[in-house]
PDB file of C-alpha atoms in Angstrom:
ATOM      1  CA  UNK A  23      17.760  14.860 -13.821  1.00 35.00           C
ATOM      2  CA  UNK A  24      15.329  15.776 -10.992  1.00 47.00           C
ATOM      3  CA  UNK A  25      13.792  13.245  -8.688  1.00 69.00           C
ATOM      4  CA  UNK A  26      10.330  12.372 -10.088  1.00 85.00           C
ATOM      5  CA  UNK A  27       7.819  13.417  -6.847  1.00 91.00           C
ATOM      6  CA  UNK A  28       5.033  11.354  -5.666  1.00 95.00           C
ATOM      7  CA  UNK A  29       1.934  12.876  -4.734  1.00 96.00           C
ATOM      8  CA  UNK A  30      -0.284  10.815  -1.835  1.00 97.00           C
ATOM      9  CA  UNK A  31      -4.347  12.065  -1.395  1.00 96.00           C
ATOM     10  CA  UNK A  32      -6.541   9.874   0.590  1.00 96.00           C
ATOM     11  CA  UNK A  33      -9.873   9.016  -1.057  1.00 95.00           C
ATOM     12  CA  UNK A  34     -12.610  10.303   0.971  1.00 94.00           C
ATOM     13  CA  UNK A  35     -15.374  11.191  -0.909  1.00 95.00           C
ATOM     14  CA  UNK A  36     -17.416   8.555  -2.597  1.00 93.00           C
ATOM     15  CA  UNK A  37     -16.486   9.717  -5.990  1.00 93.00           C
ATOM     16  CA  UNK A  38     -12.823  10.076  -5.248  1.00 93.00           C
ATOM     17  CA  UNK A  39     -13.204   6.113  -4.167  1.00 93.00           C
ATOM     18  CA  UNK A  40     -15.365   4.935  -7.284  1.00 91.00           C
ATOM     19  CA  UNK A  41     -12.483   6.737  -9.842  1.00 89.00           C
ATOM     20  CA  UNK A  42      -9.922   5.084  -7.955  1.00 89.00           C
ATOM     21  CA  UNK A  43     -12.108   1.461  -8.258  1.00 88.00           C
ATOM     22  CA  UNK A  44     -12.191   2.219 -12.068  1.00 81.00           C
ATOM     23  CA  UNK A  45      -7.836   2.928 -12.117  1.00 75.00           C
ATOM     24  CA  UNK A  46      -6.654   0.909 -14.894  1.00 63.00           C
ATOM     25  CA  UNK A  47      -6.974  -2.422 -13.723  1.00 52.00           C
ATOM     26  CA  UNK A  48      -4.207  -3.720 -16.000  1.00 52.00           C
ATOM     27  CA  UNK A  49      -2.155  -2.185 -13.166  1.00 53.00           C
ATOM     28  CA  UNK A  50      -2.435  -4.212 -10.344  1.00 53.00           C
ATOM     29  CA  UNK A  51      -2.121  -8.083 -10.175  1.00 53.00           C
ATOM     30  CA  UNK A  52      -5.022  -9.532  -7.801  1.00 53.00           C
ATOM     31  CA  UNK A  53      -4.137 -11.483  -5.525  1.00 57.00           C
ATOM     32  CA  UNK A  54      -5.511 -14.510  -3.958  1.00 56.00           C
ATOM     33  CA  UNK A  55      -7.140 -12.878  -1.345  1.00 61.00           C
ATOM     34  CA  UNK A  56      -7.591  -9.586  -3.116  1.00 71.00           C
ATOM     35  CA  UNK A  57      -9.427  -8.789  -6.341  1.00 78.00           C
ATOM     36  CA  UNK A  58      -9.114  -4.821  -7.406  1.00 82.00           C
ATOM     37  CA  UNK A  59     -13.175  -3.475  -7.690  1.00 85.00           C
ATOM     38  CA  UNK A  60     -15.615  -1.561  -5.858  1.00 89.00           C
ATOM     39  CA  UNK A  61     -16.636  -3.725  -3.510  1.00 91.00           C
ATOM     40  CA  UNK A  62     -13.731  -5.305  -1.958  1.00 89.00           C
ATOM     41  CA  UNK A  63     -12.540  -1.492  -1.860  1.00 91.00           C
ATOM     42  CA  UNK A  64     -15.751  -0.544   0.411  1.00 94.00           C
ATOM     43  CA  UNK A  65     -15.107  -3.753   2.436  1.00 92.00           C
ATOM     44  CA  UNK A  66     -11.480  -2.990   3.113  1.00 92.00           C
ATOM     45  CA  UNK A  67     -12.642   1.138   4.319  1.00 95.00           C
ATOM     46  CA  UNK A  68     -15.299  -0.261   6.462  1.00 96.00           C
ATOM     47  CA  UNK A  69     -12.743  -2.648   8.289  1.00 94.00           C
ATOM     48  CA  UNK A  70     -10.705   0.829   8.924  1.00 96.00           C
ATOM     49  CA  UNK A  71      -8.326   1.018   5.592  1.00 96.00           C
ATOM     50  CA  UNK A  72      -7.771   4.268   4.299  1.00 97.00           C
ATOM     51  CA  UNK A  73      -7.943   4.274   0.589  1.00 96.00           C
ATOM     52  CA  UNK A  74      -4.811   6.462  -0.824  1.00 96.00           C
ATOM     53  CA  UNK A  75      -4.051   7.652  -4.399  1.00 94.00           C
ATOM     54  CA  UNK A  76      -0.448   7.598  -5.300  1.00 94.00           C
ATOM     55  CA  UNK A  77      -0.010  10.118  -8.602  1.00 94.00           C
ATOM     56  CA  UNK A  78       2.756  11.058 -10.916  1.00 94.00           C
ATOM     57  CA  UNK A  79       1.967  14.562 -12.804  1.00 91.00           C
ATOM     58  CA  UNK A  80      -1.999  13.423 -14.047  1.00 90.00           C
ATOM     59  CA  UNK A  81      -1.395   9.500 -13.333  1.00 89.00           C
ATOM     60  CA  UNK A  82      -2.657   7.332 -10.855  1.00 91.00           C
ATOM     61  CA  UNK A  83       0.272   4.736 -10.680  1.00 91.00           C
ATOM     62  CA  UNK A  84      -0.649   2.845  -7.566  1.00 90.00           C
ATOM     63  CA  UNK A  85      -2.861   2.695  -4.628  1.00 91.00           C
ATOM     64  CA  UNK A  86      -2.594   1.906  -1.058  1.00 93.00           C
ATOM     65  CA  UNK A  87      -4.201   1.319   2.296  1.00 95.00           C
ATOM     66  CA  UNK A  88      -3.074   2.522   5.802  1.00 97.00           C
ATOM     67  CA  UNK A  89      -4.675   1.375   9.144  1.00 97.00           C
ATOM     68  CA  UNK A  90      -3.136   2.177  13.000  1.00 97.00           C
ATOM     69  CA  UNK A  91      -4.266   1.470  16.149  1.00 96.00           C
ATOM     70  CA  UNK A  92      -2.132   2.832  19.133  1.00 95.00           C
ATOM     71  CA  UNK A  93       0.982   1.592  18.021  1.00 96.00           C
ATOM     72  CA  UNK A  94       1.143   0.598  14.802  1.00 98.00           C
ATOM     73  CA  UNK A  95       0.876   2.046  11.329  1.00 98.00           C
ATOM     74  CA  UNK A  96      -0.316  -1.303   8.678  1.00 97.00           C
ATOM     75  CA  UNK A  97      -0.117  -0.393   5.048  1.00 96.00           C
ATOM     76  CA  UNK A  98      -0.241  -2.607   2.130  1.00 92.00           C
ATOM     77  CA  UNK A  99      -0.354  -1.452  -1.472  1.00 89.00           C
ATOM     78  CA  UNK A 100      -0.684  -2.683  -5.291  1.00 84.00           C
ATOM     79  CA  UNK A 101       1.913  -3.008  -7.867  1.00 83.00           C
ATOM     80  CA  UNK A 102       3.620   0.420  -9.058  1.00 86.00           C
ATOM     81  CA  UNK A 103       1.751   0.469 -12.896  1.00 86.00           C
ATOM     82  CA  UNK A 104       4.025  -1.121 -15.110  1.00 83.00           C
ATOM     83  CA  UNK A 105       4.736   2.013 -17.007  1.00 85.00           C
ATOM     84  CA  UNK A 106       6.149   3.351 -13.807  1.00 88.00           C
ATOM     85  CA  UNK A 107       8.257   1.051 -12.538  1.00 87.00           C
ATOM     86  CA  UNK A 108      12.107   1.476 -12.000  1.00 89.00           C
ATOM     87  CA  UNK A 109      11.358   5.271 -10.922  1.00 90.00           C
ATOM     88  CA  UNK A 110      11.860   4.738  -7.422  1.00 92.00           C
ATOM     89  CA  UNK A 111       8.577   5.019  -6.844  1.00 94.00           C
ATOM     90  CA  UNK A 112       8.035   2.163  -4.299  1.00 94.00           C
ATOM     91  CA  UNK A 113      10.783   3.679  -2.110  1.00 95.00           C
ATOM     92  CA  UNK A 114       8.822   6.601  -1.719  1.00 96.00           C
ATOM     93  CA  UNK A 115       5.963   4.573  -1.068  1.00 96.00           C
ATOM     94  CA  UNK A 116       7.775   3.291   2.136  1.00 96.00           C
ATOM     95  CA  UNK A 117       9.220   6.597   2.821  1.00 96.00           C
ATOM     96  CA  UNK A 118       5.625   7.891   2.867  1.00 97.00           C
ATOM     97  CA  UNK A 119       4.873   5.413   5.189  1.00 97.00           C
ATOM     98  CA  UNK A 120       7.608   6.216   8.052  1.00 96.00           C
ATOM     99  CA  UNK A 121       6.736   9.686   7.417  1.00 96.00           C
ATOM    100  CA  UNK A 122       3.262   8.699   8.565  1.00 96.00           C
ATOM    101  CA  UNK A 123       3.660   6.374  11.309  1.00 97.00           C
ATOM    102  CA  UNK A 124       5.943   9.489  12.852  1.00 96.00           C
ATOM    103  CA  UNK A 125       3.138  11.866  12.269  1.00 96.00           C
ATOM    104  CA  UNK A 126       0.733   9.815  13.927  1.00 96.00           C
ATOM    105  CA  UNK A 127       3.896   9.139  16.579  1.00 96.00           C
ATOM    106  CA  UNK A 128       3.376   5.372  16.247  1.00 97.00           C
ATOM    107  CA  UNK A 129       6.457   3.188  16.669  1.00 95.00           C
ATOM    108  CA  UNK A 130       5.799  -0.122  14.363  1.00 97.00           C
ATOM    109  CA  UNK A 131       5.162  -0.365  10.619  1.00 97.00           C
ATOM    110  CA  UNK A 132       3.253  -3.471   9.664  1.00 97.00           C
ATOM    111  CA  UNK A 133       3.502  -4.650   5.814  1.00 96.00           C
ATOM    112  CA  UNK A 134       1.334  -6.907   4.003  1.00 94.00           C
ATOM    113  CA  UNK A 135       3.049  -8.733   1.173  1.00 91.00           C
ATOM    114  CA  UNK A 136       2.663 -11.364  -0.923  1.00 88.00           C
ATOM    115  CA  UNK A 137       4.383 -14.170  -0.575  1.00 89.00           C
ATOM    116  CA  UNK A 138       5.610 -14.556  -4.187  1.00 87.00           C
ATOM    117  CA  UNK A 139       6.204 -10.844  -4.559  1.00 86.00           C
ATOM    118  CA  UNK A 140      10.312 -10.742  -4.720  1.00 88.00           C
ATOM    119  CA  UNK A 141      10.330  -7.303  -5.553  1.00 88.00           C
ATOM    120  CA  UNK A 142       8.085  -6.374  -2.658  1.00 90.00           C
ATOM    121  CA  UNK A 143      10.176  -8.532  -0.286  1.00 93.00           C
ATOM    122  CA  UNK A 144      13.514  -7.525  -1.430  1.00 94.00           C
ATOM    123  CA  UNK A 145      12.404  -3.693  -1.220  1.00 95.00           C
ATOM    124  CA  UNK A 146      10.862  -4.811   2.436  1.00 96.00           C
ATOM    125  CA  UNK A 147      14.245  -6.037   3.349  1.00 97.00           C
ATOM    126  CA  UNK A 148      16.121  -3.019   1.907  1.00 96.00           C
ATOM    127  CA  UNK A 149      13.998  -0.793   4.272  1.00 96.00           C
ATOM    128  CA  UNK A 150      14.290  -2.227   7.331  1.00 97.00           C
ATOM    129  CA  UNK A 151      11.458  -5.002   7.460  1.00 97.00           C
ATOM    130  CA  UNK A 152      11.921  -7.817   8.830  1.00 97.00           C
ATOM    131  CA  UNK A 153       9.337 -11.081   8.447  1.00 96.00           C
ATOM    132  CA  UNK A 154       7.288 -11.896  11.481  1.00 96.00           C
ATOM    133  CA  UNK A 155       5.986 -15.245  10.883  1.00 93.00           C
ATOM    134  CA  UNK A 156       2.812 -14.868  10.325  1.00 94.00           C
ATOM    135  CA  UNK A 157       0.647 -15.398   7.224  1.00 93.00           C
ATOM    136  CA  UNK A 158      -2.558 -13.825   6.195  1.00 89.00           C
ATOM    137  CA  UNK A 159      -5.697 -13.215   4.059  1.00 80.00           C
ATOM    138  CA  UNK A 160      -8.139 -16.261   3.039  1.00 76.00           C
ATOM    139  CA  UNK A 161      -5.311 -18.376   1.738  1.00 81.00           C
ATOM    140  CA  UNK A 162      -2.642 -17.597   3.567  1.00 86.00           C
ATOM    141  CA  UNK A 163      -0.711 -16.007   0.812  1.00 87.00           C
ATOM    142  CA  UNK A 164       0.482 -12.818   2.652  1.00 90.00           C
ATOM    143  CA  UNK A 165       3.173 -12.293   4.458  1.00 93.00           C
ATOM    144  CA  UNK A 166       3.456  -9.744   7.536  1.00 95.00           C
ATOM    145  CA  UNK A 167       6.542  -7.730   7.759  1.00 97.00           C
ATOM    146  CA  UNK A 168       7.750  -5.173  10.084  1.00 97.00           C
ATOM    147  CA  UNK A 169       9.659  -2.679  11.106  1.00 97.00           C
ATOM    148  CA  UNK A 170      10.567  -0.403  14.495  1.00 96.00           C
ATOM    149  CA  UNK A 171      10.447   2.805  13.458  1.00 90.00           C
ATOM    150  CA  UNK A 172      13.052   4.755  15.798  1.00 79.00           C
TER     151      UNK A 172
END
């Protein structure tokens, strides 16, 4: 059986960004700190997110943000869709990642997780992460994670 491919397109166009607000919402479990609609999406691009569609064949089965400064790539994503999971999909999610952070030549991956998400952590600790300490968002529910990217 072939490897099921991921395909990653930013969301720049306004459109692009209001299909992606209306991506089945039964998808993604809000967080705290983060509810899934349009406006928390704008808020998020005008603090410097990038807004990415992750597709399978004509499926939307997660989203993510990306932000660097000099250094450092930060990235944070939703849930894979249920209907998706156990495909290896979130692995390529990270592998996206570290193919991004050495395209933009930084050396540090950031990852915002939350703190109850065991599959997130687990798969943050099979890449590489490591925790730093810190906790973020309104409620202090997310965890940052890194990595070194060699």
């Amino acid at each position: 059986m072939s490897e099921k491919t991921l395909v990653f397109k930013e969301a720049k166009k306004e459109d692009e960004v209001l299909d992606l607000s209306k991506f089945d919402i039964q998808a993604f479990t809000d967080t705290p700190d983060f509810q899934w609609n349009l406006d928390n999406i704008k808020r998020e691009m005008k603090e410097g997110w990038r807004l990415y569609s992750v597709g399978y064949g004509n499926e939307t089965v997660a989203a993510l943000f990306l932000k660097s400064d000099s250094s450092t790539l930060f990235t944070k994503n939703t849930p894979i869709k249920l209907a998706f999971q156990g495909n290896g999909f979130s692995h390529q999610i990270k592998d996206f990642y570290e193919r991004e952070a050495g395209r933009l030549r930084l050396q540090r991956l950031v990852n915002y997780c939350p703190a109850d998400n065991f599959r997130m952590i687990g798969l943050n600790e099979s890449h590489g992460y490591r925790k730093t300490g810190q906790m973020v968002g309104l409620k202090k529910t997310v965890q940052e994670w890194e990595k070194i990217v060699p």
